[in-house]
CSV table of C-alpha atoms in Angstrom, one decimal:
chain,number,residue,atom,x,y,z
U,1,MET,CA,128.6,38.9,17.6
U,2,GLU,CA,127.8,36.7,14.5
U,3,THR,CA,128.2,33.1,14.2
U,4,TRP,CA,130.3,31.1,11.7
U,5,VAL,CA,129.7,27.5,11.2
U,6,SER,CA,132.6,25.1,10.0
U,7,TYR,CA,132.6,21.4,9.2
U,8,GLU,CA,136.2,20.3,9.9
U,9,SER,CA,136.5,16.8,8.7
U,10,GLU,CA,134.6,13.5,8.0
U,11,SER,CA,135.8,12.1,11.3
U,12,HIS,CA,133.9,15.0,13.0
U,13,PRO,CA,130.8,15.5,10.8
U,14,ASN,CA,128.8,17.9,13.3
U,15,GLY,CA,129.5,21.7,12.7
U,16,VAL,CA,131.5,23.8,15.1
U,17,GLU,CA,130.3,27.4,15.8
U,18,GLU,CA,132.7,30.3,16.0
U,19,LEU,CA,131.8,33.7,17.3
U,20,ARG,CA,133.1,36.7,15.5
U,21,GLU,CA,132.7,40.4,15.7
U,22,MET,CA,129.6,41.3,13.8
U,23,ARG,CA,130.9,42.9,10.5
U,24,ASP,CA,129.0,41.1,7.6
U,25,ASP,CA,126.9,43.9,5.7
U,26,VAL,CA,123.6,41.6,5.4
U,27,ILE,CA,123.8,40.8,8.8
U,28,LEU,CA,124.1,44.2,10.1
U,29,SER,CA,121.4,45.8,8.0
U,30,CYS,CA,119.0,42.7,8.8
U,31,PHE,CA,119.5,43.1,12.5
U,32,ASP,CA,118.9,46.8,12.5
U,33,ALA,CA,115.8,46.6,10.4
U,34,TYR,CA,113.7,45.0,13.3
U,35,ASP,CA,114.0,44.8,17.0
U,36,TRP,CA,114.7,41.1,17.3
U,37,THR,CA,115.3,41.0,21.0
U,38,ALA,CA,111.7,42.4,21.9
U,39,ILE,CA,109.3,40.2,23.6
U,40,ASN,CA,106.2,39.7,21.4
U,41,SER,CA,103.3,38.0,23.2
U,42,GLU,CA,101.3,37.8,19.9
U,43,LYS,CA,103.9,35.7,18.4
U,44,ASP,CA,104.2,33.5,21.3
U,45,GLU,CA,100.5,32.8,21.2
U,46,GLU,CA,100.9,32.2,17.6
U,47,GLN,CA,103.3,29.4,18.4
U,48,LYS,CA,100.8,27.8,20.6
U,49,LYS,CA,98.6,26.9,17.6
U,50,ASP,CA,98.3,23.3,16.4
U,51,GLY,CA,97.8,24.3,12.8
U,52,GLY,CA,94.4,22.5,12.6
U,53,PHE,CA,93.2,18.9,11.5
U,54,LEU,CA,95.8,18.2,8.6
U,55,ALA,CA,98.6,19.3,10.9
U,56,THR,CA,97.4,17.1,13.5
U,57,LEU,CA,97.1,14.2,11.0
U,58,GLU,CA,100.7,14.9,10.0
U,59,THR,CA,101.9,15.0,13.5
U,60,PHE,CA,100.2,11.3,14.2
U,61,ILE,CA,101.6,9.9,11.0
U,62,THR,CA,105.0,11.1,11.6
U,63,THR,CA,105.3,10.7,15.5
U,64,GLY,CA,102.6,8.1,16.3
U,65,SER,CA,100.8,10.7,18.7
U,66,THR,CA,98.7,13.8,18.2
U,67,LYS,CA,100.3,15.6,20.8
U,68,ARG,CA,102.8,18.2,20.0
U,69,THR,CA,106.3,18.1,21.8
U,70,ALA,CA,106.7,21.0,24.2
U,71,ALA,CA,109.1,23.5,22.5
U,72,VAL,CA,112.1,24.9,24.5
U,73,GLU,CA,111.4,27.9,27.1
U,74,GLU,CA,112.4,31.2,26.0
U,75,GLY,CA,114.5,32.0,29.1
U,76,ASP,CA,117.5,34.2,28.1
U,77,SER,CA,117.3,32.6,24.6
U,78,SER,CA,116.2,36.0,23.1
U,79,ARG,CA,119.9,36.8,23.1
U,80,VAL,CA,120.4,34.3,20.2
U,81,VAL,CA,118.8,35.3,17.0
U,82,PHE,CA,118.5,33.5,13.9
U,83,LEU,CA,118.5,36.3,11.3
U,84,PRO,CA,116.8,35.8,7.9
U,85,THR,CA,119.6,37.0,5.7
U,86,THR,CA,118.7,35.0,2.8
U,87,ALA,CA,115.2,36.7,2.6
U,88,PHE,CA,116.7,40.0,3.2
U,89,SER,CA,119.1,39.4,0.1
U,90,ILE,CA,116.2,38.3,-2.1
U,91,LEU,CA,114.3,41.4,-1.3
U,92,ARG,CA,117.6,43.6,-2.1
U,93,ASN,CA,117.9,41.6,-5.5
U,94,ILE,CA,114.1,42.3,-6.2
U,95,ARG,CA,114.6,45.9,-5.5
U,96,GLU,CA,117.5,45.9,-7.8
U,97,SER,CA,116.1,43.9,-10.7
U,98,PHE,CA,112.5,44.7,-10.6
U,99,PRO,CA,112.0,48.2,-8.8
U,100,GLU,CA,108.3,48.2,-9.7
U,101,HIS,CA,106.7,44.8,-8.8
U,102,THR,CA,104.0,43.1,-6.6
U,103,LEU,CA,105.3,40.4,-4.3
U,104,LEU,CA,103.1,37.4,-2.9
U,105,LEU,CA,104.5,35.2,-0.4
U,106,ILE,CA,102.6,32.6,1.9
U,107,ASP,CA,104.7,30.6,4.4
U,108,PHE,CA,104.5,29.2,8.1
U,109,ASP,CA,104.8,32.1,10.7
U,110,ALA,CA,105.2,29.3,13.7
U,111,LEU,CA,106.4,25.6,13.6
U,112,PRO,CA,105.7,23.2,16.3
U,113,ASP,CA,108.0,21.1,18.2
U,114,VAL,CA,111.2,23.5,17.9
U,115,GLN,CA,113.9,22.1,20.4
U,116,ILE,CA,116.5,25.0,19.7
U,117,ARG,CA,116.9,28.0,21.6
U,118,GLY,CA,116.8,31.5,20.1
U,119,ARG,CA,114.5,34.0,18.4
U,120,ASN,CA,113.3,32.6,14.9
U,121,ALA,CA,114.8,29.3,15.9
U,122,PRO,CA,114.6,26.6,13.0
U,123,LEU,CA,113.0,23.0,13.4
U,124,VAL,CA,115.5,20.5,12.6
U,125,SER,CA,114.4,17.0,12.0
U,126,ASP,CA,114.4,13.9,10.3
U,127,THR,CA,112.5,10.8,9.7
U,128,VAL,CA,113.4,7.2,11.0
U,129,ASN,CA,111.1,4.3,10.2
U,130,ALA,CA,108.4,6.8,9.3
U,131,LEU,CA,108.7,8.6,12.5
U,132,ALA,CA,109.7,11.8,13.1
U,133,ASN,CA,112.9,12.9,15.1
U,134,ASP,CA,113.6,16.3,16.4
U,135,PHE,CA,117.1,17.7,17.0
U,136,THR,CA,118.3,20.1,19.9
U,137,SER,CA,120.8,21.6,17.6
U,138,TYR,CA,121.2,22.5,14.0
U,139,LEU,CA,124.9,21.5,13.9
U,140,VAL,CA,123.9,18.1,12.6
U,141,PRO,CA,126.2,16.3,9.7
U,142,VAL,CA,125.3,17.9,6.4
U,143,GLY,CA,122.4,16.2,4.6
U,144,SER,CA,121.3,14.4,7.6
U,145,ALA,CA,118.4,16.4,8.6
U,146,ASP,CA,115.8,19.1,7.2
U,147,ILE,CA,116.2,22.5,8.7
U,148,PHE,CA,112.7,24.6,8.7
U,149,PHE,CA,112.9,28.1,9.5
U,150,PRO,CA,109.5,30.0,10.2
U,151,THR,CA,109.0,33.3,8.7
U,152,ASN,CA,108.7,36.4,11.1
U,153,PHE,CA,106.3,38.6,9.0
U,154,GLY,CA,106.9,41.4,11.3
U,155,ALA,CA,110.5,41.4,10.5
U,156,LEU,CA,109.8,40.7,6.8
U,157,LYS,CA,107.6,43.9,6.6
U,158,ALA,CA,110.0,46.1,8.3
U,159,MET,CA,112.8,45.1,6.1
U,160,TYR,CA,110.7,45.5,3.1
U,161,GLU,CA,109.5,49.0,4.1
U,162,THR,CA,112.5,50.4,5.7
U,163,GLU,CA,115.8,48.7,4.8
U,164,ILE,CA,115.0,47.5,1.3
U,165,PHE,CA,113.0,50.7,0.0
U,166,GLY,CA,113.8,53.3,2.6
U,167,CYS,CA,110.6,55.3,1.9
U,168,ASP,CA,110.0,55.6,5.8
U,169,GLN,CA,113.4,57.4,6.3
U,170,ASP,CA,113.0,59.7,3.1
U,171,PRO,CA,109.9,61.9,3.0
U,172,GLN,CA,111.0,62.9,-0.5
U,173,CYS,CA,110.9,59.4,-1.7
U,174,ALA,CA,109.2,59.2,-5.1
U,175,ARG,CA,108.1,55.6,-4.6
U,176,GLN,CA,104.7,54.3,-3.2
U,177,VAL,CA,105.2,51.1,-1.0
U,178,ASP,CA,102.2,49.2,0.1
U,179,VAL,CA,102.8,46.3,2.4
U,180,SER,CA,99.9,43.9,4.1
U,181,VAL,CA,100.3,40.8,6.1
U,182,ARG,CA,97.2,38.5,6.8
U,183,SER,CA,96.5,35.2,8.0
U,184,SER,CA,95.9,33.0,5.3
U,185,ALA,CA,92.5,32.3,6.3
U,186,ASP,CA,91.8,35.9,5.8
U,187,PHE,CA,93.5,36.1,2.6
U,188,PHE,CA,91.4,33.0,1.0
U,189,LYS,CA,88.0,34.4,2.4
U,190,ASP,CA,88.8,37.4,0.2
U,191,TYR,CA,90.5,35.6,-3.1
U,192,ALA,CA,89.7,32.0,-3.1
U,193,ASP,CA,86.3,30.3,-4.4
U,194,LEU,CA,85.3,29.0,-1.2
U,195,ASP,CA,82.3,27.1,-2.7
U,196,ILE,CA,84.4,24.3,-4.5
U,197,THR,CA,86.7,23.7,-1.6
U,198,THR,CA,84.0,23.4,1.1
U,199,THR,CA,83.3,19.7,2.0
U,200,LEU,CA,79.7,18.7,2.8
U,201,SER,CA,80.3,19.0,6.5
U,202,GLY,CA,81.2,22.5,6.0
U,203,TYR,CA,84.9,21.9,6.7
U,204,ASN,CA,87.2,23.8,4.4
U,205,PRO,CA,90.8,23.2,4.6
U,206,LEU,CA,91.8,26.6,3.0
U,207,ILE,CA,90.1,28.4,6.0
U,208,ASP,CA,90.2,25.7,8.7
U,209,ASP,CA,93.6,24.3,8.3
U,210,PHE,CA,97.3,25.5,8.8
U,211,THR,CA,96.4,28.3,10.9
U,212,ASN,CA,100.0,29.0,11.7
U,213,THR,CA,100.4,30.5,7.9
U,214,ARG,CA,100.2,33.9,6.9
U,215,VAL,CA,100.3,36.0,3.5
U,216,PHE,CA,102.3,38.8,2.5
U,217,VAL,CA,101.6,41.1,-0.3
U,218,ALA,CA,103.6,44.0,-1.1
U,219,SER,CA,104.0,46.4,-4.2
U,220,SER,CA,106.2,49.0,-5.3
U,221,SER,CA,105.5,51.5,-8.0
U,222,HIS,CA,106.0,55.3,-8.6
U,223,LYS,CA,103.8,57.8,-6.8
U,224,LYS,CA,101.1,59.4,-9.0
U,225,ALA,CA,101.8,63.2,-9.6
């Protein structure tokens, strides 16, 4: 089933969900590209990371505490999946407009304090009197909160390799597709000038902070004869 959300009137500002038979082409393609319901222990471990000193400082500033709020238990929430259909559409547009390219993306692969059930569920939050307020639903009035989605890089890789360029399904494919996903720390160790970003204490924010971020590097080109 796919979910449609409607906002009926100003007197009822919260959104209303309606389940419909899954027919949308982008939803179907995105869903088929990756096993969204499989339990991924590595991903669960990633979600336990605190993100480093700067992330902890940000939590203290916005909540008044250095402790993260416990996320909801998975339970049967794997039956609810928030699909990255916009990311899928962007990759499809890149294929059509720039078939030969190099793509570099960096984003959070996990977010703290998520209170919404479901795979790839977003963090919905606003700030009141300089303190963060996290919601248990995304059906909040339009513009009343920020909605942050983590990026599932395994799914992004699968969508890029299989659904977007299809070379895994076509042995006669004349296109060379290369994709790598790395932690941001590993990426910066290879490509950043760490000497100018390391403090006197040895602390380096590029390496030691925001450990819940990853880098996606992909390229598409014609195979050499």
